[in-house]
Amino acid sequence: DTEVTQTPKHLVMGMTNKKSLKCEQHMGHRAMYWYKQKAKKPPELMFVYSYEKLSINESVPSRFSPECPNSSLLNLHLHALQPEDSALYLCASSQGGQGRYEQYFGPGTRLTVT
Amino acid sequence: AQSVAQPEDQVNVAEGNPLTVKCTYSVSGNPYLFWYVQYPNRGLQFLLKYITGDNLVKGSYGFEAEFNKSQTSFHLKKPSALVSDSALYFCAVRDMVIGLNTGFQKLVFGTGTRLLVSP
């Protein structure tokens, strides 16, 4: 199974709402990632978890809060977002974080902030 | 910092013709290079990678890429294009960042090239 799943597929939220994005993989991968992608642009790395520990935070605003409950799950908690946060949010995983391993991406969550 | 450049925003090719999507890199040390494809409203799919070894790398869906150290290039190729190959293609390179706990490696993506294959 080489699948990364993400829920929900679409999410519309107001600027005062709290919501969460979920990601799951069952490939035994030990590194998991959150990316933000604007239309027709490359993905921008937000967070990296390695062995369930936060390893990289790319200076992401605190209104985004990641969580890794176990080695298969990754959450992204959203609170007080801005309209410019509307984007496709991609989750990915890889066997390790050493850079030689390819990343497997989920289909993404299309987020719209109103 | 490591980087990759994709000089073409869009490549147009007729079905059945060979295709090339260009990528050049700038790295210190040995490059780890990747190609990904993204279909509309989908996540990225891994096509192939170069870590070491043969300069010609074969990947998924009939794609291949040639690593050229002297030209610092890693162009993606396919001998015969299909309409279903129409998508957004990203070249990427490994980069090192200083993480919260230790050094960590991440992918740096190019700006992407849209491939349009006409029937």
JSON list of C-alpha atoms in Angstrom, two decimals:
[
{"chain": "A", "resi": 1, "resn": "ASP", "atom": "CA", "xyz": [0.00, 0.00, 0.00]},
{"chain": "A", "resi": 2, "resn": "THR", "atom": "CA", "xyz": [1.66, 3.23, -1.20]},
{"chain": "A", "resi": 3, "resn": "GLU", "atom": "CA", "xyz": [-1.22, 5.51, -0.36]},
{"chain": "A", "resi": 4, "resn": "VAL", "atom": "CA", "xyz": [-1.37, 8.63, 1.73]},
{"chain": "A", "resi": 5, "resn": "THR", "atom": "CA", "xyz": [-4.92, 9.64, 2.60]},
{"chain": "A", "resi": 6, "resn": "GLN", "atom": "CA", "xyz": [-6.13, 13.09, 3.57]},
{"chain": "A", "resi": 7, "resn": "THR", "atom": "CA", "xyz": [-9.43, 14.28, 4.96]},
{"chain": "A", "resi": 8, "resn": "PRO", "atom": "CA", "xyz": [-11.42, 16.29, 4.24]},
{"chain": "A", "resi": 9, "resn": "LYS", "atom": "CA", "xyz": [-11.01, 16.82, 0.49]},
{"chain": "A", "resi": 10, "resn": "HIS", "atom": "CA", "xyz": [-12.53, 20.27, 0.68]},
{"chain": "A", "resi": 11, "resn": "LEU", "atom": "CA", "xyz": [-12.94, 22.64, 3.60]},
{"chain": "A", "resi": 12, "resn": "VAL", "atom": "CA", "xyz": [-14.53, 26.06, 3.81]},
{"chain": "A", "resi": 13, "resn": "MET", "atom": "CA", "xyz": [-14.06, 27.92, 7.06]},
{"chain": "A", "resi": 14, "resn": "GLY", "atom": "CA", "xyz": [-14.54, 31.37, 8.45]},
{"chain": "A", "resi": 15, "resn": "MET", "atom": "CA", "xyz": [-11.74, 33.37, 9.98]},
{"chain": "A", "resi": 16, "resn": "THR", "atom": "CA", "xyz": [-12.95, 32.64, 13.51]},
{"chain": "A", "resi": 17, "resn": "ASN", "atom": "CA", "xyz": [-13.39, 28.90, 13.07]},
{"chain": "A", "resi": 18, "resn": "LYS", "atom": "CA", "xyz": [-11.22, 26.08, 14.37]},
{"chain": "A", "resi": 19, "resn": "LYS", "atom": "CA", "xyz": [-10.77, 23.08, 12.12]},
{"chain": "A", "resi": 20, "resn": "SER", "atom": "CA", "xyz": [-8.31, 20.24, 11.60]},
{"chain": "A", "resi": 21, "resn": "LEU", "atom": "CA", "xyz": [-6.82, 18.51, 8.59]},
{"chain": "A", "resi": 22, "resn": "LYS", "atom": "CA", "xyz": [-5.94, 14.85, 8.88]},
{"chain": "A", "resi": 23, "resn": "CYS", "atom": "CA", "xyz": [-3.38, 12.70, 7.11]},
{"chain": "A", "resi": 24, "resn": "GLU", "atom": "CA", "xyz": [-2.70, 8.98, 7.38]},
{"chain": "A", "resi": 25, "resn": "GLN", "atom": "CA", "xyz": [-0.17, 6.55, 5.92]},
{"chain": "A", "resi": 26, "resn": "HIS", "atom": "CA", "xyz": [0.40, 2.85, 6.53]},
{"chain": "A", "resi": 27, "resn": "MET", "atom": "CA", "xyz": [3.71, 2.41, 4.72]},
{"chain": "A", "resi": 28, "resn": "GLY", "atom": "CA", "xyz": [5.79, 2.44, 7.90]},
{"chain": "A", "resi": 29, "resn": "HIS", "atom": "CA", "xyz": [7.32, 5.75, 6.91]},
{"chain": "A", "resi": 30, "resn": "ARG", "atom": "CA", "xyz": [9.03, 7.66, 9.72]},
{"chain": "A", "resi": 31, "resn": "ALA", "atom": "CA", "xyz": [9.02, 11.14, 8.19]},
{"chain": "A", "resi": 32, "resn": "MET", "atom": "CA", "xyz": [5.82, 13.10, 7.49]},
{"chain": "A", "resi": 33, "resn": "TYR", "atom": "CA", "xyz": [5.37, 16.51, 5.96]},
{"chain": "A", "resi": 34, "resn": "TRP", "atom": "CA", "xyz": [2.86, 19.33, 5.55]},
{"chain": "A", "resi": 35, "resn": "TYR", "atom": "CA", "xyz": [3.03, 21.52, 2.45]},
{"chain": "A", "resi": 36, "resn": "LYS", "atom": "CA", "xyz": [1.00, 24.50, 1.28]},
{"chain": "A", "resi": 37, "resn": "GLN", "atom": "CA", "xyz": [0.46, 24.93, -2.44]},
{"chain": "A", "resi": 38, "resn": "LYS", "atom": "CA", "xyz": [-1.02, 27.93, -4.21]},
{"chain": "A", "resi": 39, "resn": "ALA", "atom": "CA", "xyz": [-2.43, 27.56, -7.71]},
{"chain": "A", "resi": 40, "resn": "LYS", "atom": "CA", "xyz": [0.18, 26.84, -10.39]},
{"chain": "A", "resi": 41, "resn": "LYS", "atom": "CA", "xyz": [3.00, 27.19, -7.83]},
{"chain": "A", "resi": 42, "resn": "PRO", "atom": "CA", "xyz": [5.33, 24.59, -6.32]},
{"chain": "A", "resi": 43, "resn": "PRO", "atom": "CA", "xyz": [4.58, 23.21, -2.87]},
{"chain": "A", "resi": 44, "resn": "GLU", "atom": "CA", "xyz": [5.99, 25.16, 0.05]},
{"chain": "A", "resi": 45, "resn": "LEU", "atom": "CA", "xyz": [7.22, 23.15, 3.00]},
{"chain": "A", "resi": 46, "resn": "MET", "atom": "CA", "xyz": [5.54, 24.00, 6.32]},
{"chain": "A", "resi": 47, "resn": "PHE", "atom": "CA", "xyz": [6.44, 21.30, 8.83]},
{"chain": "A", "resi": 48, "resn": "VAL", "atom": "CA", "xyz": [8.37, 18.05, 9.03]},
{"chain": "A", "resi": 49, "resn": "TYR", "atom": "CA", "xyz": [8.00, 15.33, 11.62]},
{"chain": "A", "resi": 50, "resn": "SER", "atom": "CA", "xyz": [10.69, 12.71, 11.98]},
{"chain": "A", "resi": 51, "resn": "TYR", "atom": "CA", "xyz": [10.01, 9.76, 14.27]},
{"chain": "A", "resi": 52, "resn": "GLU", "atom": "CA", "xyz": [6.97, 11.61, 15.59]},
{"chain": "A", "resi": 53, "resn": "LYS", "atom": "CA", "xyz": [9.03, 14.64, 16.64]},
{"chain": "A", "resi": 54, "resn": "LEU", "atom": "CA", "xyz": [8.74, 18.04, 15.02]},
{"chain": "A", "resi": 55, "resn": "SER", "atom": "CA", "xyz": [11.99, 18.50, 13.12]},
{"chain": "A", "resi": 56, "resn": "ILE", "atom": "CA", "xyz": [11.34, 21.49, 10.89]},
{"chain": "A", "resi": 57, "resn": "ASN", "atom": "CA", "xyz": [9.02, 24.46, 11.25]},
{"chain": "A", "resi": 58, "resn": "GLU", "atom": "CA", "xyz": [9.52, 26.74, 8.28]},
{"chain": "A", "resi": 59, "resn": "SER", "atom": "CA", "xyz": [8.54, 29.88, 10.17]},
{"chain": "A", "resi": 60, "resn": "VAL", "atom": "CA", "xyz": [4.87, 29.09, 9.83]},
{"chain": "A", "resi": 61, "resn": "PRO", "atom": "CA", "xyz": [2.42, 31.41, 11.66]},
{"chain": "A", "resi": 62, "resn": "SER", "atom": "CA", "xyz": [1.09, 30.07, 14.94]},
{"chain": "A", "resi": 63, "resn": "ARG", "atom": "CA", "xyz": [-2.44, 29.89, 13.55]},
{"chain": "A", "resi": 64, "resn": "PHE", "atom": "CA", "xyz": [-1.23, 26.60, 12.03]},
{"chain": "A", "resi": 65, "resn": "SER", "atom": "CA", "xyz": [-0.48, 23.97, 14.65]},
{"chain": "A", "resi": 66, "resn": "PRO", "atom": "CA", "xyz": [0.80, 20.52, 13.65]},
{"chain": "A", "resi": 67, "resn": "GLU", "atom": "CA", "xyz": [0.41, 17.35, 15.65]},
{"chain": "A", "resi": 68, "resn": "CYS", "atom": "CA", "xyz": [1.72, 13.83, 15.17]},
{"chain": "A", "resi": 69, "resn": "PRO", "atom": "CA", "xyz": [-0.27, 11.49, 17.48]},
{"chain": "A", "resi": 70, "resn": "ASN", "atom": "CA", "xyz": [1.54, 8.39, 16.23]},
{"chain": "A", "resi": 71, "resn": "SER", "atom": "CA", "xyz": [3.76, 7.20, 13.41]},
{"chain": "A", "resi": 72, "resn": "SER", "atom": "CA", "xyz": [0.84, 6.83, 10.98]},
{"chain": "A", "resi": 73, "resn": "LEU", "atom": "CA", "xyz": [-1.11, 10.01, 11.65]},
{"chain": "A", "resi": 74, "resn": "LEU", "atom": "CA", "xyz": [-0.46, 13.68, 11.09]},
{"chain": "A", "resi": 75, "resn": "ASN", "atom": "CA", "xyz": [-2.85, 16.51, 11.89]},
{"chain": "A", "resi": 76, "resn": "LEU", "atom": "CA", "xyz": [-2.83, 20.19, 11.09]},
{"chain": "A", "resi": 77, "resn": "HIS", "atom": "CA", "xyz": [-4.95, 22.31, 13.42]},
{"chain": "A", "resi": 78, "resn": "LEU", "atom": "CA", "xyz": [-6.22, 25.58, 12.01]},
{"chain": "A", "resi": 79, "resn": "HIS", "atom": "CA", "xyz": [-7.40, 28.60, 13.97]},
{"chain": "A", "resi": 80, "resn": "ALA", "atom": "CA", "xyz": [-8.08, 32.23, 13.10]},
{"chain": "A", "resi": 81, "resn": "LEU", "atom": "CA", "xyz": [-6.94, 31.83, 9.52]},
{"chain": "A", "resi": 82, "resn": "GLN", "atom": "CA", "xyz": [-6.75, 34.62, 6.98]},
{"chain": "A", "resi": 83, "resn": "PRO", "atom": "CA", "xyz": [-8.15, 34.60, 3.42]},
{"chain": "A", "resi": 84, "resn": "GLU", "atom": "CA", "xyz": [-4.60, 34.39, 2.06]},
{"chain": "A", "resi": 85, "resn": "ASP", "atom": "CA", "xyz": [-4.29, 31.00, 3.75]},
{"chain": "A", "resi": 86, "resn": "SER", "atom": "CA", "xyz": [-6.67, 29.58, 1.16]},
{"chain": "A", "resi": 87, "resn": "ALA", "atom": "CA", "xyz": [-4.68, 26.93, -0.72]},
{"chain": "A", "resi": 88, "resn": "LEU", "atom": "CA", "xyz": [-4.21, 23.22, -1.33]},
{"chain": "A", "resi": 89, "resn": "TYR", "atom": "CA", "xyz": [-2.66, 21.60, 1.73]},
{"chain": "A", "resi": 90, "resn": "LEU", "atom": "CA", "xyz": [-0.65, 18.52, 0.96]},
{"chain": "A", "resi": 91, "resn": "CYS", "atom": "CA", "xyz": [0.57, 15.84, 3.29]},
{"chain": "A", "resi": 92, "resn": "ALA", "atom": "CA", "xyz": [3.50, 13.60, 2.37]},
{"chain": "A", "resi": 93, "resn": "SER", "atom": "CA", "xyz": [5.55, 10.83, 3.91]},
{"chain": "A", "resi": 94, "resn": "SER", "atom": "CA", "xyz": [8.91, 9.22, 3.23]},
{"chain": "A", "resi": 95, "resn": "GLN", "atom": "CA", "xyz": [10.85, 6.26, 4.52]},
{"chain": "A", "resi": 96, "resn": "GLY", "atom": "CA", "xyz": [13.31, 8.57, 6.22]},
{"chain": "A", "resi": 97, "resn": "GLY", "atom": "CA", "xyz": [14.40, 12.15, 6.29]},
{"chain": "A", "resi": 98, "resn": "GLN", "atom": "CA", "xyz": [17.81, 11.70, 4.76]},
{"chain": "A", "resi": 99, "resn": "GLY", "atom": "CA", "xyz": [16.83, 13.18, 1.40]},
{"chain": "A", "resi": 100, "resn": "ARG", "atom": "CA", "xyz": [17.54, 10.07, -0.67]},
{"chain": "A", "resi": 101, "resn": "TYR", "atom": "CA", "xyz": [14.01, 8.79, -0.21]},
{"chain": "A", "resi": 102, "resn": "GLU", "atom": "CA", "xyz": [11.14, 9.90, -2.40]},
{"chain": "A", "resi": 103, "resn": "GLN", "atom": "CA", "xyz": [8.09, 11.42, -0.80]},
{"chain": "A", "resi": 104, "resn": "TYR", "atom": "CA", "xyz": [4.60, 10.05, -1.29]},
{"chain": "A", "resi": 105, "resn": "PHE", "atom": "CA", "xyz": [1.91, 12.70, -1.41]},
{"chain": "A", "resi": 106, "resn": "GLY", "atom": "CA", "xyz": [-1.73, 12.60, -0.49]},
{"chain": "A", "resi": 107, "resn": "PRO", "atom": "CA", "xyz": [-4.41, 14.13, -2.75]},
{"chain": "A", "resi": 108, "resn": "GLY", "atom": "CA", "xyz": [-4.58, 17.25, -0.62]},
{"chain": "A", "resi": 109, "resn": "THR", "atom": "CA", "xyz": [-7.24, 19.28, 1.16]},
{"chain": "A", "resi": 110, "resn": "ARG", "atom": "CA", "xyz": [-8.55, 22.30, -0.73]},
{"chain": "A", "resi": 111, "resn": "LEU", "atom": "CA", "xyz": [-9.01, 24.98, 1.93]},
{"chain": "A", "resi": 112, "resn": "THR", "atom": "CA", "xyz": [-11.03, 28.13, 1.41]},
{"chain": "A", "resi": 113, "resn": "VAL", "atom": "CA", "xyz": [-11.03, 30.79, 4.13]},
{"chain": "A", "resi": 114, "resn": "THR", "atom": "CA", "xyz": [-13.93, 33.24, 3.94]},
{"chain": "B", "resi": 1, "resn": "ALA", "atom": "CA", "xyz": [21.30, 26.70, -0.68]},
{"chain": "B", "resi": 2, "resn": "GLN", "atom": "CA", "xyz": [20.54, 24.18, -3.35]},
{"chain": "B", "resi": 3, "resn": "SER", "atom": "CA", "xyz": [18.17, 25.09, -6.16]},
{"chain": "B", "resi": 4, "resn": "VAL", "atom": "CA", "xyz": [16.68, 23.87, -9.42]},
{"chain": "B", "resi": 5, "resn": "ALA", "atom": "CA", "xyz": [15.43, 25.86, -12.37]},
{"chain": "B", "resi": 6, "resn": "GLN", "atom": "CA", "xyz": [12.78, 24.91, -14.89]},
{"chain": "B", "resi": 7, "resn": "PRO", "atom": "CA", "xyz": [13.23, 27.39, -17.74]},
{"chain": "B", "resi": 8, "resn": "GLU", "atom": "CA", "xyz": [9.99, 26.60, -19.55]},
{"chain": "B", "resi": 9, "resn": "ASP", "atom": "CA", "xyz": [6.59, 27.47, -18.10]},
{"chain": "B", "resi": 10, "resn": "GLN", "atom": "CA", "xyz": [4.90, 25.30, -20.71]},
{"chain": "B", "resi": 11, "resn": "VAL", "atom": "CA", "xyz": [5.87, 22.64, -23.22]},
{"chain": "B", "resi": 12, "resn": "ASN", "atom": "CA", "xyz": [3.60, 21.68, -26.09]},
{"chain": "B", "resi": 13, "resn": "VAL", "atom": "CA", "xyz": [4.02, 18.41, -27.96]},
{"chain": "B", "resi": 14, "resn": "ALA", "atom": "CA", "xyz": [1.90, 16.29, -30.28]},
{"chain": "B", "resi": 15, "resn": "GLU", "atom": "CA", "xyz": [0.86, 12.83, -29.21]},
{"chain": "B", "resi": 16, "resn": "GLY", "atom": "CA", "xyz": [3.35, 10.22, -30.35]},
{"chain": "B", "resi": 17, "resn": "ASN", "atom": "CA", "xyz": [6.26, 12.66, -30.48]},
{"chain": "B", "resi": 18, "resn": "PRO", "atom": "CA", "xyz": [9.13, 12.59, -28.00]},
{"chain": "B", "resi": 19, "resn": "LEU", "atom": "CA", "xyz": [8.97, 15.04, -25.12]},
{"chain": "B", "resi": 20, "resn": "THR", "atom": "CA", "xyz": [11.58, 16.77, -23.00]},
{"chain": "B", "resi": 21, "resn": "VAL", "atom": "CA", "xyz": [10.99, 18.83, -19.87]},
{"chain": "B", "resi": 22, "resn": "LYS", "atom": "CA", "xyz": [14.09, 20.71, -18.82]},
{"chain": "B", "resi": 23, "resn": "CYS", "atom": "CA", "xyz": [15.64, 21.10, -15.38]},
{"chain": "B", "resi": 24, "resn": "THR", "atom": "CA", "xyz": [18.99, 22.54, -14.34]},
{"chain": "B", "resi": 25, "resn": "TYR", "atom": "CA", "xyz": [20.40, 22.42, -10.84]},
{"chain": "B", "resi": 26, "resn": "SER", "atom": "CA", "xyz": [22.76, 24.36, -8.61]},
{"chain": "B", "resi": 27, "resn": "VAL", "atom": "CA", "xyz": [24.20, 22.42, -5.68]},
{"chain": "B", "resi": 28, "resn": "SER", "atom": "CA", "xyz": [27.26, 22.11, -3.54]},
{"chain": "B", "resi": 29, "resn": "GLY", "atom": "CA", "xyz": [28.26, 18.50, -3.25]},
{"chain": "B", "resi": 30, "resn": "ASN", "atom": "CA", "xyz": [26.50, 15.56, -4.84]},
{"chain": "B", "resi": 31, "resn": "PRO", "atom": "CA", "xyz": [22.97, 16.27, -6.03]},
{"chain": "B", "resi": 32, "resn": "TYR", "atom": "CA", "xyz": [19.95, 14.20, -5.13]},
{"chain": "B", "resi": 33, "resn": "LEU", "atom": "CA", "xyz": [17.42, 15.00, -7.87]},
{"chain": "B", "resi": 34, "resn": "PHE", "atom": "CA", "xyz": [13.75, 14.09, -8.27]},
{"chain": "B", "resi": 35, "resn": "TRP", "atom": "CA", "xyz": [10.90, 14.48, -10.75]},
{"chain": "B", "resi": 36, "resn": "TYR", "atom": "CA", "xyz": [7.27, 14.66, -9.69]},
{"chain": "B", "resi": 37, "resn": "VAL", "atom": "CA", "xyz": [4.06, 15.02, -11.70]},
{"chain": "B", "resi": 38, "resn": "GLN", "atom": "CA", "xyz": [0.83, 16.67, -10.58]},
{"chain": "B", "resi": 39, "resn": "TYR", "atom": "CA", "xyz": [-2.49, 16.13, -12.29]},
{"chain": "B", "resi": 40, "resn": "PRO", "atom": "CA", "xyz": [-5.26, 18.73, -11.79]},
{"chain": "B", "resi": 41, "resn": "ASN", "atom": "CA", "xyz": [-6.61, 18.89, -8.25]},
{"chain": "B", "resi": 42, "resn": "ARG", "atom": "CA", "xyz": [-4.34, 16.07, -7.14]},
{"chain": "B", "resi": 43, "resn": "GLY", "atom": "CA", "xyz": [-1.24, 15.59, -5.04]},
{"chain": "B", "resi": 44, "resn": "LEU", "atom": "CA", "xyz": [2.22, 15.08, -6.48]},
{"chain": "B", "resi": 45, "resn": "GLN", "atom": "CA", "xyz": [3.27, 11.68, -7.78]},
{"chain": "B", "resi": 46, "resn": "PHE", "atom": "CA", "xyz": [6.88, 10.53, -7.73]},
{"chain": "B", "resi": 47, "resn": "LEU", "atom": "CA", "xyz": [8.29, 9.69, -11.17]},
{"chain": "B", "resi": 48, "resn": "LEU", "atom": "CA", "xyz": [11.99, 9.04, -10.67]},
{"chain": "B", "resi": 49, "resn": "LYS", "atom": "CA", "xyz": [15.14, 10.07, -8.82]},
{"chain": "B", "resi": 50, "resn": "TYR", "atom": "CA", "xyz": [18.89, 10.28, -9.27]},
{"chain": "B", "resi": 51, "resn": "ILE", "atom": "CA", "xyz": [21.05, 9.58, -6.25]},
{"chain": "B", "resi": 52, "resn": "THR", "atom": "CA", "xyz": [24.10, 7.93, -7.73]},
{"chain": "B", "resi": 53, "resn": "GLY", "atom": "CA", "xyz": [24.98, 5.42, -10.42]},
{"chain": "B", "resi": 54, "resn": "ASP", "atom": "CA", "xyz": [23.86, 5.38, -14.04]},
{"chain": "B", "resi": 55, "resn": "ASN", "atom": "CA", "xyz": [23.25, 8.77, -15.57]},
{"chain": "B", "resi": 56, "resn": "LEU", "atom": "CA", "xyz": [20.11, 7.52, -17.32]},
{"chain": "B", "resi": 57, "resn": "VAL", "atom": "CA", "xyz": [17.36, 6.92, -14.79]},
{"chain": "B", "resi": 58, "resn": "LYS", "atom": "CA", "xyz": [14.17, 5.10, -15.71]},
{"chain": "B", "resi": 59, "resn": "GLY", "atom": "CA", "xyz": [10.96, 5.82, -13.86]},
{"chain": "B", "resi": 60, "resn": "SER", "atom": "CA", "xyz": [7.22, 5.39, -13.86]},
{"chain": "B", "resi": 61, "resn": "TYR", "atom": "CA", "xyz": [4.87, 5.60, -16.86]},
{"chain": "B", "resi": 62, "resn": "GLY", "atom": "CA", "xyz": [7.70, 5.29, -19.40]},
{"chain": "B", "resi": 63, "resn": "PHE", "atom": "CA", "xyz": [9.53, 8.42, -18.27]},
{"chain": "B", "resi": 64, "resn": "GLU", "atom": "CA", "xyz": [13.28, 8.65, -17.97]},
{"chain": "B", "resi": 65, "resn": "ALA", "atom": "CA", "xyz": [15.76, 11.36, -17.07]},
{"chain": "B", "resi": 66, "resn": "GLU", "atom": "CA", "xyz": [19.37, 11.96, -17.93]},
{"chain": "B", "resi": 67, "resn": "PHE", "atom": "CA", "xyz": [21.74, 13.30, -15.31]},
{"chain": "B", "resi": 68, "resn": "ASN", "atom": "CA", "xyz": [24.42, 15.47, -16.93]},
{"chain": "B", "resi": 69, "resn": "LYS", "atom": "CA", "xyz": [27.04, 16.70, -14.49]},
{"chain": "B", "resi": 70, "resn": "SER", "atom": "CA", "xyz": [28.93, 18.92, -16.94]},
{"chain": "B", "resi": 71, "resn": "GLN", "atom": "CA", "xyz": [25.76, 20.76, -17.95]},
{"chain": "B", "resi": 72, "resn": "THR", "atom": "CA", "xyz": [24.21, 20.55, -14.43]},
{"chain": "B", "resi": 73, "resn": "SER", "atom": "CA", "xyz": [21.01, 19.28, -15.99]},
{"chain": "B", "resi": 74, "resn": "PHE", "atom": "CA", "xyz": [18.45, 16.60, -15.23]},
{"chain": "B", "resi": 75, "resn": "HIS", "atom": "CA", "xyz": [15.99, 16.70, -18.12]},
{"chain": "B", "resi": 76, "resn": "LEU", "atom": "CA", "xyz": [12.88, 14.53, -18.10]},
{"chain": "B", "resi": 77, "resn": "LYS", "atom": "CA", "xyz": [12.17, 12.61, -21.30]},
{"chain": "B", "resi": 78, "resn": "LYS", "atom": "CA", "xyz": [9.69, 10.23, -22.86]},
{"chain": "B", "resi": 79, "resn": "PRO", "atom": "CA", "xyz": [10.04, 8.66, -26.31]},
{"chain": "B", "resi": 80, "resn": "SER", "atom": "CA", "xyz": [6.36, 8.89, -27.24]},
{"chain": "B", "resi": 81, "resn": "ALA", "atom": "CA", "xyz": [3.99, 11.32, -25.52]},
{"chain": "B", "resi": 82, "resn": "LEU", "atom": "CA", "xyz": [0.42, 10.48, -24.59]},
{"chain": "B", "resi": 83, "resn": "VAL", "atom": "CA", "xyz": [-2.47, 12.93, -24.17]},
{"chain": "B", "resi": 84, "resn": "SER", "atom": "CA", "xyz": [-2.78, 11.57, -20.63]},
{"chain": "B", "resi": 85, "resn": "ASP", "atom": "CA", "xyz": [0.76, 12.84, -19.88]},
{"chain": "B", "resi": 86, "resn": "SER", "atom": "CA", "xyz": [-0.63, 16.38, -19.85]},
{"chain": "B", "resi": 87, "resn": "ALA", "atom": "CA", "xyz": [0.06, 17.66, -16.34]},
{"chain": "B", "resi": 88, "resn": "LEU", "atom": "CA", "xyz": [2.31, 19.89, -14.24]},
{"chain": "B", "resi": 89, "resn": "TYR", "atom": "CA", "xyz": [5.85, 18.59, -13.78]},
{"chain": "B", "resi": 90, "resn": "PHE", "atom": "CA", "xyz": [8.17, 19.56, -10.94]},
{"chain": "B", "resi": 91, "resn": "CYS", "atom": "CA", "xyz": [11.90, 19.00, -10.66]},
{"chain": "B", "resi": 92, "resn": "ALA", "atom": "CA", "xyz": [13.27, 18.96, -7.10]},
{"chain": "B", "resi": 93, "resn": "VAL", "atom": "CA", "xyz": [16.61, 18.77, -5.31]},
{"chain": "B", "resi": 94, "resn": "ARG", "atom": "CA", "xyz": [17.60, 17.81, -1.79]},
{"chain": "B", "resi": 95, "resn": "ASP", "atom": "CA", "xyz": [18.68, 20.66, 0.46]},
{"chain": "B", "resi": 96, "resn": "MET", "atom": "CA", "xyz": [19.98, 20.72, 4.02]},
{"chain": "B", "resi": 97, "resn": "VAL", "atom": "CA", "xyz": [18.28, 22.76, 6.69]},
{"chain": "B", "resi": 98, "resn": "ILE", "atom": "CA", "xyz": [19.04, 23.20, 10.35]},
{"chain": "B", "resi": 99, "resn": "GLY", "atom": "CA", "xyz": [16.02, 21.72, 12.09]},
{"chain": "B", "resi": 100, "resn": "LEU", "atom": "CA", "xyz": [14.75, 21.99, 15.60]},
{"chain": "B", "resi": 101, "resn": "ASN", "atom": "CA", "xyz": [16.78, 19.02, 16.76]},
{"chain": "B", "resi": 102, "resn": "THR", "atom": "CA", "xyz": [19.48, 18.49, 14.19]},
{"chain": "B", "resi": 103, "resn": "GLY", "atom": "CA", "xyz": [20.29, 18.93, 10.54]},
{"chain": "B", "resi": 104, "resn": "PHE", "atom": "CA", "xyz": [17.53, 17.74, 8.27]},
{"chain": "B", "resi": 105, "resn": "GLN", "atom": "CA", "xyz": [17.12, 17.38, 4.57]},
{"chain": "B", "resi": 106, "resn": "LYS", "atom": "CA", "xyz": [14.18, 18.69, 2.58]},
{"chain": "B", "resi": 107, "resn": "LEU", "atom": "CA", "xyz": [13.12, 18.99, -1.06]},
{"chain": "B", "resi": 108, "resn": "VAL", "atom": "CA", "xyz": [13.39, 22.25, -2.94]},
{"chain": "B", "resi": 109, "resn": "PHE", "atom": "CA", "xyz": [11.05, 22.36, -5.94]},
{"chain": "B", "resi": 110, "resn": "GLY", "atom": "CA", "xyz": [11.39, 24.16, -9.23]},
{"chain": "B", "resi": 111, "resn": "THR", "atom": "CA", "xyz": [8.63, 26.45, -10.43]},
{"chain": "B", "resi": 112, "resn": "GLY", "atom": "CA", "xyz": [7.01, 23.72, -12.51]},
{"chain": "B", "resi": 113, "resn": "THR", "atom": "CA", "xyz": [6.46, 23.12, -16.22]},
{"chain": "B", "resi": 114, "resn": "ARG", "atom": "CA", "xyz": [3.04, 22.54, -17.69]},
{"chain": "B", "resi": 115, "resn": "LEU", "atom": "CA", "xyz": [3.09, 19.84, -20.35]},
{"chain": "B", "resi": 116, "resn": "LEU", "atom": "CA", "xyz": [0.31, 19.89, -22.93]},
{"chain": "B", "resi": 117, "resn": "VAL", "atom": "CA", "xyz": [0.07, 16.93, -25.29]},
{"chain": "B", "resi": 118, "resn": "SER", "atom": "CA", "xyz": [-2.28, 17.47, -28.20]},
{"chain": "B", "resi": 119, "resn": "PRO", "atom": "CA", "xyz": [-4.10, 14.61, -29.97]}
]
